[in-house]
């Protein structure tokens, strides 16, 4: 695993639930993902070339209005942006990690913000494998079908893409599905056996809630310690985790501690600064910069 994936693995471990353990993880191959993206160049290279030539001819016309010029520049600009797709796929693969635990299957992406994509185990039925000659391939767990704007049927694949060992990933997913199915049957039997004693069940429920509250407090204490020592993006990740656990406390009507109240006050005070920062989208700034360079290039000629 690379340096960036080690950081993602640390983030993944902080996302683990109670008694959850990682049994398999893998980062997509960035070069493999980038090479796949170059397929769009077959269409976009001639598109960009013809549209650029059209803009060049248009600029030489003295009667050309600024509005028409800007409209013409949209076509080569779109071509340039689409041709940058392979490099975006490369960067995204560097910040992605696929994980299988003893409880679930999920993917973590950490580009500008943390994104966790959980895969519904109940939807996994017909697993498909796509393995290339290089050994890398895709493990498609399930597909979603939908209608586009033209009412044509489209499909979206969910799973692990551009991974090194597809068969190993499949083995761990199937093992998880088997264990999950067994646990569901055991829970169903236990629920049927306990229906006869409602009073005992009530006492056990109270005891379970009490234990759950203690575990939640222990997790928060650990996160607060890490949060105080963290810096930069690491601090933001821990902040998200603390807020999630505070939401759980509110959901179960658990009492907030002084430390919880202090943390929420700090977040509320800095919220206005965060909102201003969110208005600045680095990707948008990058696209605008590319468009400006294209405009200056043609105007300079």
PDB file of C-alpha atoms in Angstrom:
ATOM      1  CA  UNK A   1       0.000   0.000   0.000  1.00  0.00           C
ATOM      2  CA  UNK A   2       1.175   3.527  -0.762  1.00  0.00           C
ATOM      3  CA  UNK A   3       1.659   6.391   1.671  1.00  0.00           C
ATOM      4  CA  UNK A   4      -1.720   7.952   0.812  1.00  0.00           C
ATOM      5  CA  UNK A   5      -3.547   4.658   1.281  1.00  0.00           C
ATOM      6  CA  UNK A   6      -2.028   4.253   4.752  1.00  0.00           C
ATOM      7  CA  UNK A   7      -3.634   7.548   5.741  1.00  0.00           C
ATOM      8  CA  UNK A   8      -6.944   6.338   4.308  1.00  0.00           C
ATOM      9  CA  UNK A   9      -6.628   3.131   6.310  1.00  0.00           C
ATOM     10  CA  UNK A  10      -6.271   5.177   9.503  1.00  0.00           C
ATOM     11  CA  UNK A  11      -9.461   7.045   8.587  1.00  0.00           C
ATOM     12  CA  UNK A  12     -11.202   3.728   7.874  1.00  0.00           C
ATOM     13  CA  UNK A  13     -10.289   2.353  11.300  1.00  0.00           C
ATOM     14  CA  UNK A  14     -11.879   5.370  12.938  1.00  0.00           C
ATOM     15  CA  UNK A  15     -15.071   4.638  10.982  1.00  0.00           C
ATOM     16  CA  UNK A  16     -15.372   1.127  12.405  1.00  0.00           C
ATOM     17  CA  UNK A  17     -18.431   0.271  14.447  1.00  0.00           C
ATOM     18  CA  UNK A  18     -18.566  -1.604  17.704  1.00  0.00           C
ATOM     19  CA  UNK A  19     -16.765  -4.990  17.435  1.00  0.00           C
ATOM     20  CA  UNK A  20     -16.087  -4.377  13.741  1.00  0.00           C
ATOM     21  CA  UNK A  21     -12.748  -5.471  12.252  1.00  0.00           C
ATOM     22  CA  UNK A  22     -11.162  -4.994   8.823  1.00  0.00           C
ATOM     23  CA  UNK A  23     -10.554  -8.322   7.074  1.00  0.00           C
ATOM     24  CA  UNK A  24      -9.555  -7.021   3.610  1.00  0.00           C
ATOM     25  CA  UNK A  25      -8.718  -3.695   2.000  1.00  0.00           C
ATOM     26  CA  UNK A  26      -7.319  -2.498  -1.315  1.00  0.00           C
ATOM     27  CA  UNK A  27      -6.640   0.756  -3.120  1.00  0.00           C
ATOM     28  CA  UNK A  28      -7.532   1.042  -6.834  1.00  0.00           C
ATOM     29  CA  UNK A  29      -4.607   1.155  -9.244  1.00  0.00           C
ATOM     30  CA  UNK A  30      -4.360   4.840 -10.196  1.00  0.00           C
ATOM     31  CA  UNK A  31      -2.549   4.251 -13.500  1.00  0.00           C
ATOM     32  CA  UNK A  32      -5.081   1.616 -14.539  1.00  0.00           C
ATOM     33  CA  UNK A  33      -7.956   3.998 -13.785  1.00  0.00           C
ATOM     34  CA  UNK A  34      -6.278   6.798 -15.731  1.00  0.00           C
ATOM     35  CA  UNK A  35      -5.681   4.630 -18.806  1.00  0.00           C
ATOM     36  CA  UNK A  36      -9.361   3.684 -18.863  1.00  0.00           C
ATOM     37  CA  UNK A  37     -10.285   7.362 -18.956  1.00  0.00           C
ATOM     38  CA  UNK A  38      -8.311   8.024 -22.149  1.00  0.00           C
ATOM     39  CA  UNK A  39     -11.109   6.378 -24.116  1.00  0.00           C
ATOM     40  CA  UNK A  40     -12.944   9.729 -24.238  1.00  0.00           C
ATOM     41  CA  UNK A  41     -10.017  11.222 -26.184  1.00  0.00           C
ATOM     42  CA  UNK A  42     -11.085   9.292 -29.299  1.00  0.00           C
ATOM     43  CA  UNK A  43     -14.024  11.661 -29.603  1.00  0.00           C
ATOM     44  CA  UNK A  44     -12.813  14.730 -27.708  1.00  0.00           C
ATOM     45  CA  UNK A  45      -9.486  15.240 -29.549  1.00  0.00           C
ATOM     46  CA  UNK A  46     -11.154  15.889 -32.937  1.00  0.00           C
ATOM     47  CA  UNK A  47     -13.934  17.821 -31.161  1.00  0.00           C
ATOM     48  CA  UNK A  48     -11.417  20.135 -29.499  1.00  0.00           C
ATOM     49  CA  UNK A  49      -9.340  20.479 -32.675  1.00  0.00           C
ATOM     50  CA  UNK A  50     -12.269  21.431 -34.929  1.00  0.00           C
ATOM     51  CA  UNK A  51     -13.831  23.749 -32.373  1.00  0.00           C
ATOM     52  CA  UNK A  52     -10.472  25.461 -31.754  1.00  0.00           C
ATOM     53  CA  UNK A  53     -10.019  25.992 -35.493  1.00  0.00           C
ATOM     54  CA  UNK A  54     -13.522  27.425 -35.688  1.00  0.00           C
ATOM     55  CA  UNK A  55     -12.750  29.847 -32.857  1.00  0.00           C
ATOM     56  CA  UNK A  56      -9.478  30.851 -34.575  1.00  0.00           C
ATOM     57  CA  UNK A  57     -11.386  31.689 -37.763  1.00  0.00           C
ATOM     58  CA  UNK A  58     -13.998  33.561 -35.776  1.00  0.00           C
ATOM     59  CA  UNK A  59     -11.436  35.716 -33.965  1.00  0.00           C
ATOM     60  CA  UNK A  60     -10.016  36.912 -37.327  1.00  0.00           C
ATOM     61  CA  UNK A  61     -13.373  38.435 -38.210  1.00  0.00           C
ATOM     62  CA  UNK A  62     -13.325  42.096 -37.261  1.00  0.00           C
ATOM     63  CA  UNK A  63     -17.095  42.256 -36.919  1.00  0.00           C
ATOM     64  CA  UNK A  64     -17.150  39.500 -34.305  1.00  0.00           C
ATOM     65  CA  UNK A  65     -19.119  40.491 -31.201  1.00  0.00           C
ATOM     66  CA  UNK A  66     -17.776  39.615 -27.695  1.00  0.00           C
ATOM     67  CA  UNK A  67     -20.887  37.593 -26.838  1.00  0.00           C
ATOM     68  CA  UNK A  68     -20.505  35.433 -29.929  1.00  0.00           C
ATOM     69  CA  UNK A  69     -16.811  34.977 -29.188  1.00  0.00           C
ATOM     70  CA  UNK A  70     -17.494  33.766 -25.650  1.00  0.00           C
ATOM     71  CA  UNK A  71     -20.157  31.390 -26.949  1.00  0.00           C
ATOM     72  CA  UNK A  72     -17.695  29.957 -29.469  1.00  0.00           C
ATOM     73  CA  UNK A  73     -15.044  29.452 -26.785  1.00  0.00           C
ATOM     74  CA  UNK A  74     -17.414  27.187 -24.862  1.00  0.00           C
ATOM     75  CA  UNK A  75     -16.886  24.332 -27.332  1.00  0.00           C
ATOM     76  CA  UNK A  76     -13.086  23.970 -27.074  1.00  0.00           C
ATOM     77  CA  UNK A  77     -13.309  24.648 -23.343  1.00  0.00           C
ATOM     78  CA  UNK A  78     -15.675  21.701 -22.920  1.00  0.00           C
ATOM     79  CA  UNK A  79     -13.305  19.547 -24.945  1.00  0.00           C
ATOM     80  CA  UNK A  80     -10.347  20.456 -22.729  1.00  0.00           C
ATOM     81  CA  UNK A  81     -12.304  19.794 -19.543  1.00  0.00           C
ATOM     82  CA  UNK A  82     -13.472  16.371 -20.719  1.00  0.00           C
ATOM     83  CA  UNK A  83      -9.934  15.469 -21.807  1.00  0.00           C
ATOM     84  CA  UNK A  84      -8.796  16.115 -18.233  1.00  0.00           C
ATOM     85  CA  UNK A  85     -11.064  13.273 -17.023  1.00  0.00           C
ATOM     86  CA  UNK A  86      -8.283  10.606 -16.992  1.00  0.00           C
ATOM     87  CA  UNK A  87      -6.156  12.757 -14.697  1.00  0.00           C
ATOM     88  CA  UNK A  88      -9.137  13.302 -12.393  1.00  0.00           C
ATOM     89  CA  UNK A  89      -9.652   9.521 -12.249  1.00  0.00           C
ATOM     90  CA  UNK A  90      -5.982   9.107 -11.341  1.00  0.00           C
ATOM     91  CA  UNK A  91      -6.270  11.625  -8.493  1.00  0.00           C
ATOM     92  CA  UNK A  92      -9.506  10.048  -7.251  1.00  0.00           C
ATOM     93  CA  UNK A  93      -7.967   6.563  -7.186  1.00  0.00           C
ATOM     94  CA  UNK A  94      -5.123   7.898  -5.037  1.00  0.00           C
ATOM     95  CA  UNK A  95      -7.711   8.992  -2.464  1.00  0.00           C
ATOM     96  CA  UNK A  96      -9.923   5.872  -2.525  1.00  0.00           C
ATOM     97  CA  UNK A  97      -9.817   2.642  -0.547  1.00  0.00           C
ATOM     98  CA  UNK A  98     -12.162  -0.379  -0.713  1.00  0.00           C
ATOM     99  CA  UNK A  99     -12.793  -2.235   2.556  1.00  0.00           C
ATOM    100  CA  UNK A 100     -14.456  -5.464   3.689  1.00  0.00           C
ATOM    101  CA  UNK A 101     -15.018  -5.954   7.420  1.00  0.00           C
ATOM    102  CA  UNK A 102     -16.721  -8.644   9.482  1.00  0.00           C
ATOM    103  CA  UNK A 103     -19.945  -6.568   9.295  1.00  0.00           C
ATOM    104  CA  UNK A 104     -20.123  -4.670   6.015  1.00  0.00           C
ATOM    105  CA  UNK A 105     -18.593  -3.611   2.692  1.00  0.00           C
ATOM    106  CA  UNK A 106     -17.787   0.024   2.022  1.00  0.00           C
ATOM    107  CA  UNK A 107     -15.565   2.450   0.118  1.00  0.00           C
ATOM    108  CA  UNK A 108     -13.889   5.576   1.462  1.00  0.00           C
ATOM    109  CA  UNK A 109     -13.059   8.557  -0.754  1.00  0.00           C
ATOM    110  CA  UNK A 110     -11.262  11.546   0.688  1.00  0.00           C
ATOM    111  CA  UNK A 111     -10.857  14.206  -2.004  1.00  0.00           C
ATOM    112  CA  UNK A 112     -11.971  17.556  -0.603  1.00  0.00           C
ATOM    113  CA  UNK A 113     -14.338  16.030   1.937  1.00  0.00           C
ATOM    114  CA  UNK A 114     -14.722  12.605   3.485  1.00  0.00           C
ATOM    115  CA  UNK A 115     -17.169  10.356   1.593  1.00  0.00           C
ATOM    116  CA  UNK A 116     -18.197   6.901   2.812  1.00  0.00           C
ATOM    117  CA  UNK A 117     -20.080   4.656   0.367  1.00  0.00           C
ATOM    118  CA  UNK A 118     -21.714   1.699   2.117  1.00  0.00           C
ATOM    119  CA  UNK A 119     -22.849  -1.190  -0.071  1.00  0.00           C
ATOM    120  CA  UNK A 120     -26.171  -2.757   0.890  1.00  0.00           C
ATOM    121  CA  UNK A 121     -25.453  -6.449   1.501  1.00  0.00           C
ATOM    122  CA  UNK A 122     -29.062  -7.380   0.747  1.00  0.00           C
ATOM    123  CA  UNK A 123     -28.646  -6.120  -2.834  1.00  0.00           C
ATOM    124  CA  UNK A 124     -25.642  -8.331  -3.545  1.00  0.00           C
ATOM    125  CA  UNK A 125     -26.849 -11.316  -5.561  1.00  0.00           C
ATOM    126  CA  UNK A 126     -25.063 -12.060  -8.831  1.00  0.00           C
ATOM    127  CA  UNK A 127     -21.434 -11.060  -8.382  1.00  0.00           C
ATOM    128  CA  UNK A 128     -19.574 -10.373 -11.626  1.00  0.00           C
ATOM    129  CA  UNK A 129     -15.807 -10.362 -12.209  1.00  0.00           C
ATOM    130  CA  UNK A 130     -13.952  -8.511 -14.942  1.00  0.00           C
ATOM    131  CA  UNK A 131     -10.261  -9.433 -15.002  1.00  0.00           C
ATOM    132  CA  UNK A 132      -7.842  -8.095 -17.618  1.00  0.00           C
ATOM    133  CA  UNK A 133      -4.608  -9.560 -18.924  1.00  0.00           C
ATOM    134  CA  UNK A 134      -2.610  -7.378 -16.537  1.00  0.00           C
ATOM    135  CA  UNK A 135      -4.355  -8.998 -13.560  1.00  0.00           C
ATOM    136  CA  UNK A 136      -6.273  -5.921 -12.523  1.00  0.00           C
ATOM    137  CA  UNK A 137     -10.029  -5.969 -12.739  1.00  0.00           C
ATOM    138  CA  UNK A 138     -13.433  -5.112 -11.317  1.00  0.00           C
ATOM    139  CA  UNK A 139     -15.646  -6.876  -8.813  1.00  0.00           C
ATOM    140  CA  UNK A 140     -19.237  -5.839  -9.545  1.00  0.00           C
ATOM    141  CA  UNK A 141     -21.444  -6.624  -6.551  1.00  0.00           C
ATOM    142  CA  UNK A 142     -24.763  -5.391  -7.931  1.00  0.00           C
ATOM    143  CA  UNK A 143     -26.307  -3.031 -10.495  1.00  0.00           C
ATOM    144  CA  UNK A 144     -28.917  -0.299 -10.310  1.00  0.00           C
ATOM    145  CA  UNK A 145     -31.160   0.384 -13.297  1.00  0.00           C
ATOM    146  CA  UNK A 146     -32.782   3.719 -14.127  1.00  0.00           C
ATOM    147  CA  UNK A 147     -34.234   5.734 -17.015  1.00  0.00           C
ATOM    148  CA  UNK A 148     -32.323   8.722 -18.407  1.00  0.00           C
ATOM    149  CA  UNK A 149     -33.834  11.940 -19.772  1.00  0.00           C
ATOM    150  CA  UNK A 150     -34.607  10.180 -23.080  1.00  0.00           C
ATOM    151  CA  UNK A 151     -36.415   7.360 -21.229  1.00  0.00           C
ATOM    152  CA  UNK A 152     -33.660   4.920 -22.187  1.00  0.00           C
ATOM    153  CA  UNK A 153     -32.727   2.236 -19.682  1.00  0.00           C
ATOM    154  CA  UNK A 154     -29.324   2.768 -18.102  1.00  0.00           C
ATOM    155  CA  UNK A 155     -27.372   0.840 -15.489  1.00  0.00           C
ATOM    156  CA  UNK A 156     -24.964   1.824 -12.724  1.00  0.00           C
ATOM    157  CA  UNK A 157     -22.464  -0.675 -11.360  1.00  0.00           C
ATOM    158  CA  UNK A 158     -21.534  -0.869  -7.676  1.00  0.00           C
ATOM    159  CA  UNK A 159     -18.458  -2.613  -6.346  1.00  0.00           C
ATOM    160  CA  UNK A 160     -14.657  -2.478  -6.417  1.00  0.00           C
ATOM    161  CA  UNK A 161     -12.973  -1.200  -9.569  1.00  0.00           C
ATOM    162  CA  UNK A 162      -9.371  -1.475 -10.844  1.00  0.00           C
ATOM    163  CA  UNK A 163      -8.205  -3.656  -7.949  1.00  0.00           C
ATOM    164  CA  UNK A 164      -5.212  -6.010  -8.050  1.00  0.00           C
ATOM    165  CA  UNK A 165      -6.741  -9.268  -6.765  1.00  0.00           C
ATOM    166  CA  UNK A 166     -10.393  -9.629  -7.758  1.00  0.00           C
ATOM    167  CA  UNK A 167     -10.713 -13.254  -6.622  1.00  0.00           C
ATOM    168  CA  UNK A 168      -9.368 -12.473  -3.154  1.00  0.00           C
ATOM    169  CA  UNK A 169     -11.878  -9.643  -2.758  1.00  0.00           C
ATOM    170  CA  UNK A 170     -14.713 -11.906  -3.923  1.00  0.00           C
ATOM    171  CA  UNK A 171     -13.719 -14.574  -1.387  1.00  0.00           C
ATOM    172  CA  UNK A 172     -13.984 -12.143   1.541  1.00  0.00           C
ATOM    173  CA  UNK A 173     -17.290 -10.674   0.318  1.00  0.00           C
ATOM    174  CA  UNK A 174     -18.870 -14.145  -0.008  1.00  0.00           C
ATOM    175  CA  UNK A 175     -17.579 -15.111   3.430  1.00  0.00           C
ATOM    176  CA  UNK A 176     -19.155 -11.959   4.879  1.00  0.00           C
ATOM    177  CA  UNK A 177     -22.477 -12.703   3.157  1.00  0.00           C
ATOM    178  CA  UNK A 178     -22.496 -16.234   4.556  1.00  0.00           C
ATOM    179  CA  UNK A 179     -21.755 -15.074   8.113  1.00  0.00           C
ATOM    180  CA  UNK A 180     -24.327 -12.273   7.898  1.00  0.00           C
ATOM    181  CA  UNK A 181     -27.009 -14.693   6.740  1.00  0.00           C
ATOM    182  CA  UNK A 182     -26.175 -17.031   9.647  1.00  0.00           C
ATOM    183  CA  UNK A 183     -26.310 -14.177  12.176  1.00  0.00           C
ATOM    184  CA  UNK A 184     -29.732 -13.112  10.903  1.00  0.00           C
ATOM    185  CA  UNK A 185     -31.089 -16.635  11.436  1.00  0.00           C
ATOM    186  CA  UNK A 186     -29.653 -16.807  14.961  1.00  0.00           C
ATOM    187  CA  UNK A 187     -31.117 -13.414  15.866  1.00  0.00           C
ATOM    188  CA  UNK A 188     -34.514 -14.478  14.553  1.00  0.00           C
ATOM    189  CA  UNK A 189     -34.511 -17.637  16.691  1.00  0.00           C
ATOM    190  CA  UNK A 190     -33.393 -15.732  19.773  1.00  0.00           C
ATOM    191  CA  UNK A 191     -36.134 -13.166  19.259  1.00  0.00           C
ATOM    192  CA  UNK A 192     -38.771 -15.920  19.087  1.00  0.00           C
ATOM    193  CA  UNK A 193     -37.486 -17.574  22.266  1.00  0.00           C
ATOM    194  CA  UNK A 194     -37.547 -14.331  24.242  1.00  0.00           C
ATOM    195  CA  UNK A 195     -41.105 -13.281  23.402  1.00  0.00           C
ATOM    196  CA  UNK A 196     -42.501 -15.314  26.322  1.00  0.00           C
ATOM    197  CA  UNK A 197     -40.738 -13.260  28.996  1.00  0.00           C
ATOM    198  CA  UNK A 198     -41.458  -9.575  28.465  1.00  0.00           C
ATOM    199  CA  UNK A 199     -40.386  -8.395  31.894  1.00  0.00           C
ATOM    200  CA  UNK A 200     -36.964 -10.018  31.573  1.00  0.00           C
ATOM    201  CA  UNK A 201     -36.588  -8.556  28.109  1.00  0.00           C
ATOM    202  CA  UNK A 202     -37.310  -5.072  29.458  1.00  0.00           C
ATOM    203  CA  UNK A 203     -34.566  -5.382  32.083  1.00  0.00           C
ATOM    204  CA  UNK A 204     -32.087  -6.633  29.506  1.00  0.00           C
ATOM    205  CA  UNK A 205     -32.940  -3.724  27.222  1.00  0.00           C
ATOM    206  CA  UNK A 206     -32.242  -1.179  29.962  1.00  0.00           C
ATOM    207  CA  UNK A 207     -28.953  -2.871  30.737  1.00  0.00           C
ATOM    208  CA  UNK A 208     -28.016  -2.875  27.039  1.00  0.00           C
ATOM    209  CA  UNK A 209     -28.756   0.853  26.718  1.00  0.00           C
ATOM    210  CA  UNK A 210     -26.639   1.584  29.787  1.00  0.00           C
ATOM    211  CA  UNK A 211     -23.712  -0.374  28.366  1.00  0.00           C
ATOM    212  CA  UNK A 212     -24.141   1.345  25.022  1.00  0.00           C
ATOM    213  CA  UNK A 213     -24.008   4.772  26.671  1.00  0.00           C
ATOM    214  CA  UNK A 214     -20.770   3.885  28.485  1.00  0.00           C
ATOM    215  CA  UNK A 215     -19.196   2.653  25.248  1.00  0.00           C
ATOM    216  CA  UNK A 216     -20.259   5.827  23.452  1.00  0.00           C
ATOM    217  CA  UNK A 217     -18.702   7.970  26.180  1.00  0.00           C
ATOM    218  CA  UNK A 218     -15.450   6.004  25.954  1.00  0.00           C
ATOM    219  CA  UNK A 219     -15.332   6.508  22.181  1.00  0.00           C
ATOM    220  CA  UNK A 220     -15.938  10.234  22.557  1.00  0.00           C
ATOM    221  CA  UNK A 221     -13.192  10.611  25.180  1.00  0.00           C
ATOM    222  CA  UNK A 222     -10.741   8.918  22.828  1.00  0.00           C
ATOM    223  CA  UNK A 223     -11.820  11.099  19.881  1.00  0.00           C
ATOM    224  CA  UNK A 224     -11.527  14.290  21.934  1.00  0.00           C
ATOM    225  CA  UNK A 225      -7.930  13.423  22.851  1.00  0.00           C
ATOM    226  CA  UNK A 226      -7.028  12.816  19.210  1.00  0.00           C
ATOM    227  CA  UNK A 227      -8.922  15.929  18.107  1.00  0.00           C
ATOM    228  CA  UNK A 228      -6.966  18.224  20.431  1.00  0.00           C
ATOM    229  CA  UNK A 229      -3.655  16.975  19.025  1.00  0.00           C
ATOM    230  CA  UNK A 230      -4.710  16.831  15.359  1.00  0.00           C
ATOM    231  CA  UNK A 231      -4.095  19.442  12.679  1.00  0.00           C
ATOM    232  CA  UNK A 232      -5.346  20.224   9.184  1.00  0.00           C
ATOM    233  CA  UNK A 233      -7.539  17.717   7.365  1.00  0.00           C
ATOM    234  CA  UNK A 234      -7.003  15.171  10.140  1.00  0.00           C
ATOM    235  CA  UNK A 235      -8.761  17.518  12.549  1.00  0.00           C
ATOM    236  CA  UNK A 236     -11.702  17.833  10.179  1.00  0.00           C
ATOM    237  CA  UNK A 237     -12.108  14.033   9.935  1.00  0.00           C
ATOM    238  CA  UNK A 238     -12.161  13.705  13.729  1.00  0.00           C
ATOM    239  CA  UNK A 239     -14.628  16.573  13.955  1.00  0.00           C
ATOM    240  CA  UNK A 240     -17.029  14.689  11.666  1.00  0.00           C
ATOM    241  CA  UNK A 241     -16.704  11.545  13.800  1.00  0.00           C
ATOM    242  CA  UNK A 242     -17.402  13.432  17.037  1.00  0.00           C
ATOM    243  CA  UNK A 243     -20.492  15.073  15.571  1.00  0.00           C
ATOM    244  CA  UNK A 244     -21.810  11.654  14.450  1.00  0.00           C
ATOM    245  CA  UNK A 245     -21.478  10.267  17.980  1.00  0.00           C
ATOM    246  CA  UNK A 246     -23.066  13.355  19.522  1.00  0.00           C
ATOM    247  CA  UNK A 247     -26.012  12.863  17.174  1.00  0.00           C
ATOM    248  CA  UNK A 248     -26.319   9.294  18.497  1.00  0.00           C
ATOM    249  CA  UNK A 249     -26.392  10.609  22.055  1.00  0.00           C
ATOM    250  CA  UNK A 250     -29.190  13.021  21.154  1.00  0.00           C
ATOM    251  CA  UNK A 251     -31.055  10.241  19.327  1.00  0.00           C
ATOM    252  CA  UNK A 252     -31.044   8.071  22.487  1.00  0.00           C
ATOM    253  CA  UNK A 253     -31.695  11.068  24.777  1.00  0.00           C
ATOM    254  CA  UNK A 254     -28.325  10.639  26.500  1.00  0.00           C
ATOM    255  CA  UNK A 255     -27.159  13.615  28.546  1.00  0.00           C
ATOM    256  CA  UNK A 256     -24.412  15.750  26.997  1.00  0.00           C
ATOM    257  CA  UNK A 257     -21.287  16.253  29.093  1.00  0.00           C
ATOM    258  CA  UNK A 258     -19.503  19.560  29.658  1.00  0.00           C
ATOM    259  CA  UNK A 259     -16.899  18.453  27.125  1.00  0.00           C
ATOM    260  CA  UNK A 260     -19.630  17.847  24.560  1.00  0.00           C
ATOM    261  CA  UNK A 261     -21.146  21.295  25.140  1.00  0.00           C
ATOM    262  CA  UNK A 262     -17.750  22.979  24.845  1.00  0.00           C
ATOM    263  CA  UNK A 263     -17.040  21.198  21.558  1.00  0.00           C
ATOM    264  CA  UNK A 264     -20.423  22.173  20.092  1.00  0.00           C
ATOM    265  CA  UNK A 265     -19.860  25.807  21.107  1.00  0.00           C
ATOM    266  CA  UNK A 266     -16.504  25.863  19.312  1.00  0.00           C
ATOM    267  CA  UNK A 267     -18.014  24.353  16.182  1.00  0.00           C
ATOM    268  CA  UNK A 268     -20.877  26.846  16.218  1.00  0.00           C
ATOM    269  CA  UNK A 269     -18.456  29.786  16.598  1.00  0.00           C
ATOM    270  CA  UNK A 270     -16.337  28.665  13.628  1.00  0.00           C
ATOM    271  CA  UNK A 271     -19.287  27.709  11.394  1.00  0.00           C
ATOM    272  CA  UNK A 272     -19.345  31.048   9.577  1.00  0.00           C
ATOM    273  CA  UNK A 273     -15.681  30.640   8.595  1.00  0.00           C
ATOM    274  CA  UNK A 274     -16.323  27.113   7.332  1.00  0.00           C
ATOM    275  CA  UNK A 275     -19.266  28.292   5.217  1.00  0.00           C
ATOM    276  CA  UNK A 276     -17.099  30.921   3.530  1.00  0.00           C
ATOM    277  CA  UNK A 277     -14.424  28.343   2.755  1.00  0.00           C
ATOM    278  CA  UNK A 278     -16.967  25.945   1.249  1.00  0.00           C
ATOM    279  CA  UNK A 279     -17.959  28.621  -1.265  1.00  0.00           C
ATOM    280  CA  UNK A 280     -14.510  28.323  -2.834  1.00  0.00           C
ATOM    281  CA  UNK A 281     -14.453  25.171  -4.904  1.00  0.00           C
ATOM    282  CA  UNK A 282     -10.897  24.239  -5.939  1.00  0.00           C
ATOM    283  CA  UNK A 283     -12.119  22.192  -8.904  1.00  0.00           C
ATOM    284  CA  UNK A 284     -14.214  25.119 -10.176  1.00  0.00           C
ATOM    285  CA  UNK A 285     -11.238  27.448  -9.830  1.00  0.00           C
ATOM    286  CA  UNK A 286      -9.158  24.967 -11.837  1.00  0.00           C
ATOM    287  CA  UNK A 287     -11.693  24.768 -14.673  1.00  0.00           C
ATOM    288  CA  UNK A 288     -11.981  28.560 -14.803  1.00  0.00           C
ATOM    289  CA  UNK A 289      -8.187  28.831 -14.952  1.00  0.00           C
ATOM    290  CA  UNK A 290      -8.069  26.406 -17.907  1.00  0.00           C
ATOM    291  CA  UNK A 291     -10.770  28.377 -19.735  1.00  0.00           C
ATOM    292  CA  UNK A 292      -8.901  31.653 -19.145  1.00  0.00           C
ATOM    293  CA  UNK A 293      -5.667  30.154 -20.512  1.00  0.00           C
ATOM    294  CA  UNK A 294      -7.485  28.972 -23.642  1.00  0.00           C
ATOM    295  CA  UNK A 295      -9.045  32.414 -24.162  1.00  0.00           C
ATOM    296  CA  UNK A 296      -5.728  34.238 -23.711  1.00  0.00           C
ATOM    297  CA  UNK A 297      -4.001  31.824 -26.093  1.00  0.00           C
ATOM    298  CA  UNK A 298      -6.389  32.473 -28.956  1.00  0.00           C
ATOM    299  CA  UNK A 299      -6.667  36.196 -28.301  1.00  0.00           C
ATOM    300  CA  UNK A 300      -2.864  36.461 -28.251  1.00  0.00           C
ATOM    301  CA  UNK A 301      -2.699  34.985 -31.731  1.00  0.00           C
TER     302      UNK A 301
END
